[in-house]
mmCIF file with all atom_site columns, C-alpha atoms and ligand atoms in Angstrom:
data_model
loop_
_atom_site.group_PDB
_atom_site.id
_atom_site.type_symbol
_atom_site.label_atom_id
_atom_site.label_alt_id
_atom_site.label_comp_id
_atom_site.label_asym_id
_atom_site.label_entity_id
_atom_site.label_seq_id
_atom_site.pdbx_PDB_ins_code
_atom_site.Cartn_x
_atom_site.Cartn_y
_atom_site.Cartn_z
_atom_site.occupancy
_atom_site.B_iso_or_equiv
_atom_site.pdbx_formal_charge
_atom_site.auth_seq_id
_atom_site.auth_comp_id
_atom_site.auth_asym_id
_atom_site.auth_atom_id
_atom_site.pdbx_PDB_model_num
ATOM   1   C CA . UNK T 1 1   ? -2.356  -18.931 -4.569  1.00 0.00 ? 1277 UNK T CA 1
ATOM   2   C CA . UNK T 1 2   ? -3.333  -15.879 -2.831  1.00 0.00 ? 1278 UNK T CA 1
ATOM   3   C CA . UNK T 1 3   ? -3.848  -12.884 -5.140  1.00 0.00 ? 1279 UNK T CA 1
ATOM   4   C CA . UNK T 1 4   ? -3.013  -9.431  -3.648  1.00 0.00 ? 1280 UNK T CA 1
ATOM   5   C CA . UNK T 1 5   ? -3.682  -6.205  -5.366  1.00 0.00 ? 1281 UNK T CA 1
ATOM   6   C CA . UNK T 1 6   ? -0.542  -3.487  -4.879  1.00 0.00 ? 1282 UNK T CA 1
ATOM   7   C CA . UNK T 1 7   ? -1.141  0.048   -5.382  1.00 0.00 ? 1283 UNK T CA 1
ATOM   8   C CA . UNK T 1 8   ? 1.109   2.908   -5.595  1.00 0.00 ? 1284 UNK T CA 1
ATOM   9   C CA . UNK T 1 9   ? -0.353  6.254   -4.904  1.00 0.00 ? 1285 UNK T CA 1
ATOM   10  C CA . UNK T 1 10  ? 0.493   9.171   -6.239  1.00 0.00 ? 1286 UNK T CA 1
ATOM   11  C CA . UNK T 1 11  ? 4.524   10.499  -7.320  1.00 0.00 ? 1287 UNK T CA 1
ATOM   12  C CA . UNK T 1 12  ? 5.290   7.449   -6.232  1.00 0.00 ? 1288 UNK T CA 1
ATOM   13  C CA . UNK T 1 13  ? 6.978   6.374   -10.147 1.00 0.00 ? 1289 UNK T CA 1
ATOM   14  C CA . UNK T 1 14  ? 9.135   9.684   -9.280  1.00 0.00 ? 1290 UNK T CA 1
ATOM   15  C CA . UNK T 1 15  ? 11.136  7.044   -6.288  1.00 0.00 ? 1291 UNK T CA 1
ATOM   16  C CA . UNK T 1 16  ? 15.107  7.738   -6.862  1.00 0.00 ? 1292 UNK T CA 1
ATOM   17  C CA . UNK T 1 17  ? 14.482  10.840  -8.064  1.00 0.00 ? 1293 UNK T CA 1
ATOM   18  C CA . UNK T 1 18  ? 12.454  12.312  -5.820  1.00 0.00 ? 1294 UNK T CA 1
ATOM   19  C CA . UNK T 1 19  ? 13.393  13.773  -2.466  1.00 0.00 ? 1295 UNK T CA 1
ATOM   20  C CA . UNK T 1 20  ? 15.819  11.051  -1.695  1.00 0.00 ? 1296 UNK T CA 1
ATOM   21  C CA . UNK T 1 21  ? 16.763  12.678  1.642   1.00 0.00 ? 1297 UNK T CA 1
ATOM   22  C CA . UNK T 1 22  ? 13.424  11.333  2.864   1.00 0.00 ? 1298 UNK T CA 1
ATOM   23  C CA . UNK T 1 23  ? 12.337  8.471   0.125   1.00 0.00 ? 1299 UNK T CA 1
ATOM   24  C CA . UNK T 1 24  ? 16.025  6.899   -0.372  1.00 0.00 ? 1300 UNK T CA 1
ATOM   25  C CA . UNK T 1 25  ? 17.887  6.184   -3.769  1.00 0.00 ? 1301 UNK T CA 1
ATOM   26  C CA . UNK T 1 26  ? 15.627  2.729   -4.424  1.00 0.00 ? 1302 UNK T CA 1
ATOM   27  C CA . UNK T 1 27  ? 13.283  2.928   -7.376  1.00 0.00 ? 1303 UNK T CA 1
ATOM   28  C CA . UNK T 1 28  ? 9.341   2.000   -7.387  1.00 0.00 ? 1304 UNK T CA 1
ATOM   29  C CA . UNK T 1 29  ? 10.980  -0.954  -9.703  1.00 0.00 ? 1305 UNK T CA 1
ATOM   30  C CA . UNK T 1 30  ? 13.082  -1.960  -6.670  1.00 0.00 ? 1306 UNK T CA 1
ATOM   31  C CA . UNK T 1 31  ? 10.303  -1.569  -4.563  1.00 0.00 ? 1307 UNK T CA 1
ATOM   32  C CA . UNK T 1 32  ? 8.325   -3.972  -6.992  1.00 0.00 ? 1308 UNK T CA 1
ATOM   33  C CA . UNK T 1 33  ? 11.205  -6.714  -7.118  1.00 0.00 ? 1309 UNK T CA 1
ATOM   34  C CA . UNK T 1 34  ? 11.668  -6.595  -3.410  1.00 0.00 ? 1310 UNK T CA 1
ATOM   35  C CA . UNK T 1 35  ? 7.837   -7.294  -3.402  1.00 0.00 ? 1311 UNK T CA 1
ATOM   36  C CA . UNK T 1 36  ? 8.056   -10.130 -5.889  1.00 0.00 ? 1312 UNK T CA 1
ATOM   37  C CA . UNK T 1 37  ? 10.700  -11.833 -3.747  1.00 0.00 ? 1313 UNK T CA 1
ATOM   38  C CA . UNK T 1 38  ? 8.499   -11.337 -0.535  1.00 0.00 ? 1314 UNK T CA 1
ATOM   39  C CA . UNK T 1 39  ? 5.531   -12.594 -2.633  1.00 0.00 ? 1315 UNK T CA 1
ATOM   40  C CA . UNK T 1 40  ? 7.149   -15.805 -4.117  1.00 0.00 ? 1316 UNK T CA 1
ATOM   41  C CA . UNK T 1 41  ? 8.331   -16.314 -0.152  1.00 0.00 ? 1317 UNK T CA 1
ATOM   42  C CA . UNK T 1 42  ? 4.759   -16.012 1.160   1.00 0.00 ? 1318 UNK T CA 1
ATOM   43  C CA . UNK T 1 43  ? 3.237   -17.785 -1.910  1.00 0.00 ? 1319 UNK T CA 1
ATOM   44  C CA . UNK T 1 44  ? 1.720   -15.068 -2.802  1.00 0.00 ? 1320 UNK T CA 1
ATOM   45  C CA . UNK T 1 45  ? 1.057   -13.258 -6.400  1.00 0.00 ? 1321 UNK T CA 1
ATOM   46  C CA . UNK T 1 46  ? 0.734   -9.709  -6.974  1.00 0.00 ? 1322 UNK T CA 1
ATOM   47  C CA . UNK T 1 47  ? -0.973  -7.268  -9.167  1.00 0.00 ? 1323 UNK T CA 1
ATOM   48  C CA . UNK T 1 48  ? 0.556   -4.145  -9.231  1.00 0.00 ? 1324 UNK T CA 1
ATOM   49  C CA . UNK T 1 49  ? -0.967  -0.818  -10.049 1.00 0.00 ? 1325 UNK T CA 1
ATOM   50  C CA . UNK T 1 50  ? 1.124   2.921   -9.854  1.00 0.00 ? 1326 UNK T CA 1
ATOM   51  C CA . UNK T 1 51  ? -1.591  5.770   -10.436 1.00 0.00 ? 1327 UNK T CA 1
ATOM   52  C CA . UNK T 1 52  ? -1.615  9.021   -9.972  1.00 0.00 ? 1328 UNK T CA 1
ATOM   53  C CA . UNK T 1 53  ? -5.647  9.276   -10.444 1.00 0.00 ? 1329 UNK T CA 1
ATOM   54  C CA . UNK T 1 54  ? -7.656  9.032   -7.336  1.00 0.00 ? 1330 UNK T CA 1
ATOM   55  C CA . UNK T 1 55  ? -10.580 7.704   -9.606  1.00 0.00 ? 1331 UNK T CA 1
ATOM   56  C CA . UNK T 1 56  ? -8.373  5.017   -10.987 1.00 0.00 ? 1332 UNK T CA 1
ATOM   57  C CA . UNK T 1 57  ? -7.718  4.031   -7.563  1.00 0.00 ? 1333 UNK T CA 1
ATOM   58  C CA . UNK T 1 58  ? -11.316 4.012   -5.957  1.00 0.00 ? 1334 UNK T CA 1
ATOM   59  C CA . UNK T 1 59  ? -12.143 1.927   -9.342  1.00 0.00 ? 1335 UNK T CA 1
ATOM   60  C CA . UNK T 1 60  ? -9.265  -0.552  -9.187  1.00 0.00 ? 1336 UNK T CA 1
ATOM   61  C CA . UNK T 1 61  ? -10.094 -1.207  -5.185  1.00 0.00 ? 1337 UNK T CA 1
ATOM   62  C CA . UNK T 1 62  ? -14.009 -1.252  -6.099  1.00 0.00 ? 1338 UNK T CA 1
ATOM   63  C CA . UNK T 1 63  ? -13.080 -4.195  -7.971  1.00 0.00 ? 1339 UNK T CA 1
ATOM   64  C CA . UNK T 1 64  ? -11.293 -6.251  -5.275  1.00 0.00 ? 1340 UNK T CA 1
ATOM   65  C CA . UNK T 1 65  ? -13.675 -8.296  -3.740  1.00 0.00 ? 1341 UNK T CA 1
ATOM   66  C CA . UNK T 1 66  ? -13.979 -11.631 -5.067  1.00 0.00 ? 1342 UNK T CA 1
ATOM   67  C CA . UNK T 1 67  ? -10.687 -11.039 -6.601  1.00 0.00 ? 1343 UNK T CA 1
ATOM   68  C CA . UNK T 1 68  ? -8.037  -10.321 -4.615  1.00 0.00 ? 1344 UNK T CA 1
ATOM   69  C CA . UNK T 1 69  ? -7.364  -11.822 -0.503  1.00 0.00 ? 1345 UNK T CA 1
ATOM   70  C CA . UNK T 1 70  ? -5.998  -8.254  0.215   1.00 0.00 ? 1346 UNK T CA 1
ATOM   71  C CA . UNK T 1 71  ? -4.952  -4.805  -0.485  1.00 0.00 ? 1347 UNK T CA 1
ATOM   72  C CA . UNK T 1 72  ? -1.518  -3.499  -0.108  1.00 0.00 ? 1348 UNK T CA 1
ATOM   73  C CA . UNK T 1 73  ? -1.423  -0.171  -0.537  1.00 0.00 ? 1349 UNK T CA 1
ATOM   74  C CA . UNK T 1 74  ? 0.598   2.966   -0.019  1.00 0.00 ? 1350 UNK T CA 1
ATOM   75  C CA . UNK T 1 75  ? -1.778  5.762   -1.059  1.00 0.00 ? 1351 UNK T CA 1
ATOM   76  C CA . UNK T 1 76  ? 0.952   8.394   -1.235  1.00 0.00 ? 1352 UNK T CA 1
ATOM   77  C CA . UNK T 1 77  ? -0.956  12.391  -0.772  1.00 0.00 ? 1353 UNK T CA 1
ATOM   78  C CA . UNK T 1 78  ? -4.058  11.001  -1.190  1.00 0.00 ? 1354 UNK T CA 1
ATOM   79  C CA . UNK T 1 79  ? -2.933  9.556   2.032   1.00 0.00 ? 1355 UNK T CA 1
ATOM   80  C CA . UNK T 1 80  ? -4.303  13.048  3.936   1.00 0.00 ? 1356 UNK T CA 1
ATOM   81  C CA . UNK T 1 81  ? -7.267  14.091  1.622   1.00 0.00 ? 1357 UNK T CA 1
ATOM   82  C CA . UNK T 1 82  ? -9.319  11.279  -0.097  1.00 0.00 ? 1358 UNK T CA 1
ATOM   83  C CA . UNK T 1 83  ? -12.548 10.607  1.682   1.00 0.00 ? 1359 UNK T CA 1
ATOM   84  C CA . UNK T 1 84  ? -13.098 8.584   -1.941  1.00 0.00 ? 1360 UNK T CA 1
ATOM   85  C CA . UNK T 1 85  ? -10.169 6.337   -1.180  1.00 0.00 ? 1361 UNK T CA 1
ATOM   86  C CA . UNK T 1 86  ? -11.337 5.690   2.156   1.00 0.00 ? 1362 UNK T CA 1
ATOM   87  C CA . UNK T 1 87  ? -14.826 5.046   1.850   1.00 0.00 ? 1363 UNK T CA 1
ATOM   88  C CA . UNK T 1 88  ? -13.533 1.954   -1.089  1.00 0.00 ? 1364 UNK T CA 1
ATOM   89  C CA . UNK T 1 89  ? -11.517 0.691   1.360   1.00 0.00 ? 1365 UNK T CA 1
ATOM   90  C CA . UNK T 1 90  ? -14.407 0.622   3.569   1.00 0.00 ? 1366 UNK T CA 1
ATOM   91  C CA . UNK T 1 91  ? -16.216 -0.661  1.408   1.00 0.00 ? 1367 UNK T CA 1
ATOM   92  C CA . UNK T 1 92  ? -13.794 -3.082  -0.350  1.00 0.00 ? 1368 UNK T CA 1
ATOM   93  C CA . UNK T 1 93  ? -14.748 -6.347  1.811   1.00 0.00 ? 1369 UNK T CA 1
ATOM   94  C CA . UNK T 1 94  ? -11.220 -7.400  2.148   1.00 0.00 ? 1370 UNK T CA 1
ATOM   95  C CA . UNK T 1 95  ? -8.639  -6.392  4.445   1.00 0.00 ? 1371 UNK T CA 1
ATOM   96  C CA . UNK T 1 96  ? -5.974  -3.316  3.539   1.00 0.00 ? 1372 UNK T CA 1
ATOM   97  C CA . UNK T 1 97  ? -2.588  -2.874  4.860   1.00 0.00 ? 1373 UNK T CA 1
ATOM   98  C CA . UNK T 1 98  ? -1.064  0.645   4.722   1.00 0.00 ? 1374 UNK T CA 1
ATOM   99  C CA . UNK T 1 99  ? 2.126   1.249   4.040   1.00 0.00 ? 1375 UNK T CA 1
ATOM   100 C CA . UNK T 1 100 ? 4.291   4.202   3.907   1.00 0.00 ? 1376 UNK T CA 1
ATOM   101 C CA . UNK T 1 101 ? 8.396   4.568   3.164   1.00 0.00 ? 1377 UNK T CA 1
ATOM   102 C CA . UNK T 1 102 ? 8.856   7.836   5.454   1.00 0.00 ? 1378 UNK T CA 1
ATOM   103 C CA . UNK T 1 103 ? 7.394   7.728   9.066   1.00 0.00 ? 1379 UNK T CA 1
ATOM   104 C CA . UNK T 1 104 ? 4.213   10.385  8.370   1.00 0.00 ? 1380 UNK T CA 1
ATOM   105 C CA . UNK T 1 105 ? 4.347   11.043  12.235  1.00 0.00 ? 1381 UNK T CA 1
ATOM   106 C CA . UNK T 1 106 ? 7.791   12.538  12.139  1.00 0.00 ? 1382 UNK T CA 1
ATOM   107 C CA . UNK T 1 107 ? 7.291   14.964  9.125   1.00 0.00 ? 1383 UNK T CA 1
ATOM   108 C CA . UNK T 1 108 ? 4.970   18.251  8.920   1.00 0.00 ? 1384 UNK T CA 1
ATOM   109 C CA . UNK T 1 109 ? 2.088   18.404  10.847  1.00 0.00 ? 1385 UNK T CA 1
ATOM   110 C CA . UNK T 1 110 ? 0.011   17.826  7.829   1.00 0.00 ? 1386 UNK T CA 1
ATOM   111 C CA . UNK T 1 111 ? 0.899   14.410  7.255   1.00 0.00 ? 1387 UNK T CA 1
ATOM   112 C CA . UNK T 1 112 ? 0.180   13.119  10.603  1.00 0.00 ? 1388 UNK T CA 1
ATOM   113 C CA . UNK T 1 113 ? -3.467  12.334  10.305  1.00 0.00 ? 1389 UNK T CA 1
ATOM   114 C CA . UNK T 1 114 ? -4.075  9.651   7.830   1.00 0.00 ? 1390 UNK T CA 1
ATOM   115 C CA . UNK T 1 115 ? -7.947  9.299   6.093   1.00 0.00 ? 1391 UNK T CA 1
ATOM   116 C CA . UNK T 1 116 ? -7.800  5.490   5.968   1.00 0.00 ? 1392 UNK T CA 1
ATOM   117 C CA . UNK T 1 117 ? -6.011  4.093   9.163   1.00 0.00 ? 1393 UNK T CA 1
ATOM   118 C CA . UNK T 1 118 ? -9.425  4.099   10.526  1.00 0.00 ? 1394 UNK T CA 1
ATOM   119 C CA . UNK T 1 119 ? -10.420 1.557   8.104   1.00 0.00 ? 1395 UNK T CA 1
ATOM   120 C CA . UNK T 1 120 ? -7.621  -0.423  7.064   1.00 0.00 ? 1396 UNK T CA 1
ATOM   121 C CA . UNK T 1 121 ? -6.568  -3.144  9.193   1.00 0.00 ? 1397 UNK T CA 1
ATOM   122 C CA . UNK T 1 122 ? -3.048  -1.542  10.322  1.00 0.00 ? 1398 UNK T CA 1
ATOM   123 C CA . UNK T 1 123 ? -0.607  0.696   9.003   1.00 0.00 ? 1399 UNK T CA 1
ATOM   124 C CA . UNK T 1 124 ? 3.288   0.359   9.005   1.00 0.00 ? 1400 UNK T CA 1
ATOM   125 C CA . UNK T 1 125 ? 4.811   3.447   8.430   1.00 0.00 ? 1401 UNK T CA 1
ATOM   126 C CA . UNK T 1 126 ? 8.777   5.158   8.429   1.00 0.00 ? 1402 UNK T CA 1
ATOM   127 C CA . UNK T 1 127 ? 11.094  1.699   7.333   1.00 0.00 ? 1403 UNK T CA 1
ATOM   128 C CA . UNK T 1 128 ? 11.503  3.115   4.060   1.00 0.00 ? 1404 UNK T CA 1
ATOM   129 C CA . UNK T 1 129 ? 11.078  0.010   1.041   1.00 0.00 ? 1405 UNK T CA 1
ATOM   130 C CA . UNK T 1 130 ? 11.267  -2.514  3.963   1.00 0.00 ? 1406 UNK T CA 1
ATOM   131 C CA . UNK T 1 131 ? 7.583   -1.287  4.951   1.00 0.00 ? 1407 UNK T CA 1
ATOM   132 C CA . UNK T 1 132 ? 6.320   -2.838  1.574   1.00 0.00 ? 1408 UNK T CA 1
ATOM   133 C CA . UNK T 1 133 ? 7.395   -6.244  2.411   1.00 0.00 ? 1409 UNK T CA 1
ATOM   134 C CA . UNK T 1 134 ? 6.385   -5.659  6.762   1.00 0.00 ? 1410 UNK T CA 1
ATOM   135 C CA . UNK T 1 135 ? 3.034   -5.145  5.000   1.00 0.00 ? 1411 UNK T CA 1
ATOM   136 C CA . UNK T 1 136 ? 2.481   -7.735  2.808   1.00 0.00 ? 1412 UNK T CA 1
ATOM   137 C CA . UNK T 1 137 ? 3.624   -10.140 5.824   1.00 0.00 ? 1413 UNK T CA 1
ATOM   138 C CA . UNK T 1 138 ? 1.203   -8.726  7.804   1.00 0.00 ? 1414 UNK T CA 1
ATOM   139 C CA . UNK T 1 139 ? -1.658  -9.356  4.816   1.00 0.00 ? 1415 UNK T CA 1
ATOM   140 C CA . UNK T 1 140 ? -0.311  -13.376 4.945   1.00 0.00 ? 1416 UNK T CA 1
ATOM   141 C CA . UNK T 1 141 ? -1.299  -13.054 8.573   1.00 0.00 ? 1417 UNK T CA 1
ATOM   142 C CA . UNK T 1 142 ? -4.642  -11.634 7.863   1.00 0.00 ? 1418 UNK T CA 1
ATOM   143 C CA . UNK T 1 143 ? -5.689  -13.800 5.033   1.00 0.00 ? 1419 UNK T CA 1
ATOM   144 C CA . UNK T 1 144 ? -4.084  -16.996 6.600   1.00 0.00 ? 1420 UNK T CA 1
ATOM   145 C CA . UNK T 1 145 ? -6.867  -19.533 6.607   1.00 0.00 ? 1421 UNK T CA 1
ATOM   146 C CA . UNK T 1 146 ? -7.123  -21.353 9.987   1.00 0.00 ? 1422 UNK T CA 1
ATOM   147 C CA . UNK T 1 147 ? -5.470  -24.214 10.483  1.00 0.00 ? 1423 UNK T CA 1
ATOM   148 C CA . UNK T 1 148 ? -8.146  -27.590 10.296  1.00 0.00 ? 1424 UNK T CA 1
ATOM   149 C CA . UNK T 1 149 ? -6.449  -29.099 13.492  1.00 0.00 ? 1425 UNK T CA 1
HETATM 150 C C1 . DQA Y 2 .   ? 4.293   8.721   1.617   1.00 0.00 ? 488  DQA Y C1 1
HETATM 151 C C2 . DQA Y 2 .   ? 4.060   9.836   2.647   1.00 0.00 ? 488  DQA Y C2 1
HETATM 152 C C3 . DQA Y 2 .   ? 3.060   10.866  2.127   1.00 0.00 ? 488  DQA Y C3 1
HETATM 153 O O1 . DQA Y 2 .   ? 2.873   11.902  3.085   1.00 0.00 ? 488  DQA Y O1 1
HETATM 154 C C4 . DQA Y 2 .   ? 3.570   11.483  0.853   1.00 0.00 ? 488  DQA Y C4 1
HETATM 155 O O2 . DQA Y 2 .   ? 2.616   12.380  0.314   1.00 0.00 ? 488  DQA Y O2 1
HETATM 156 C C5 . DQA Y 2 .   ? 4.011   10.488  -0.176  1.00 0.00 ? 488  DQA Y C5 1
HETATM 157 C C6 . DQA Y 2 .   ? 4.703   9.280   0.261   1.00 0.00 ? 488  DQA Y C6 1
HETATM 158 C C7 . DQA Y 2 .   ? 5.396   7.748   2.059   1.00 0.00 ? 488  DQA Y C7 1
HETATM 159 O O3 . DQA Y 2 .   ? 5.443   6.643   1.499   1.00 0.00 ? 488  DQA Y O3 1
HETATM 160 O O4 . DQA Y 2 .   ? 6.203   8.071   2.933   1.00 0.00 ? 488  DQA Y O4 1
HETATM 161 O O5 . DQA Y 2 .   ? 3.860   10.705  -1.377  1.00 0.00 ? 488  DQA Y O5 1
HETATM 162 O O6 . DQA Y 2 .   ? 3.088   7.978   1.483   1.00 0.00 ? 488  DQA Y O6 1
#
């Protein structure tokens, strides 16, 4: 089965509590069960990691290749500042979908560039939990081996 590492950047264990207005009432546990369901649908299997350590995320995608067909990952702040996040995904050698529950384009000017579009494969942004399980469709896609006919 295809293994595909989730990370949640960070804040992102404060979902239901924080700024609901533009988050929604839906906890990072719903977002995780919503994922499993998507998962067992794509035959797919998950690890999931929540940090809120930029280091703990450069180290946990450092260790993808070889390991895991994709990344999912919704890097939260980090999002508009890490160069270190970007240059692992760069780096990573296997393809990255970005995800984000608010639509980054739509909210202050700050949040509208994004370090790691450049190097992911796409990003889905603004459908709120439903653009956890848009990306992890889009990382079957990706990692779909071609068909021997
Ligand atoms: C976010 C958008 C980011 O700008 C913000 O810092 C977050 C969450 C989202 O999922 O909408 O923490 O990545």
């Amino acid at each position: 089965m295809k293994k595909i590492l989730v990370i949640h950047g960070p804040n992102l264990q404060l979902l239901g509590k924080r700024d609901p207005a533009v988050y929604g009432k839906g906890t990072l546990a719903d977002i995780n069960r919503g994922l499993a369901a998507e998962a067992k649908r794509l035959r797919m299997e998950l690890d999931l990691l929540q940090s809120n350590h930029e280091g703990e995320i450069v180290e946990a995608i450092g260790k993808a290749r070889g390991r895991y067909a994709g990344i999912l990952i919704n890097p939260a702040a980090y999002t508009h500042t890490s160069v270190a996040i970007r240059d692992a995904l760069e780096a990573a050698g296997v393809p990255a979908v970005e995800v984000h529950l608010s639509n980054i384009y739509a909210r202050e000017p700050f949040r509208h560039s994004s370090l790691m579009a450049p190097v992911v494969a796409g990003q889905i942004t603004g459908f709120g939990a439903a653009s956890y399980g848009l990306g992890l469709q889009a990382l079957a896609g990706l990692t779909a081996r071609p068909s021997k006919r």
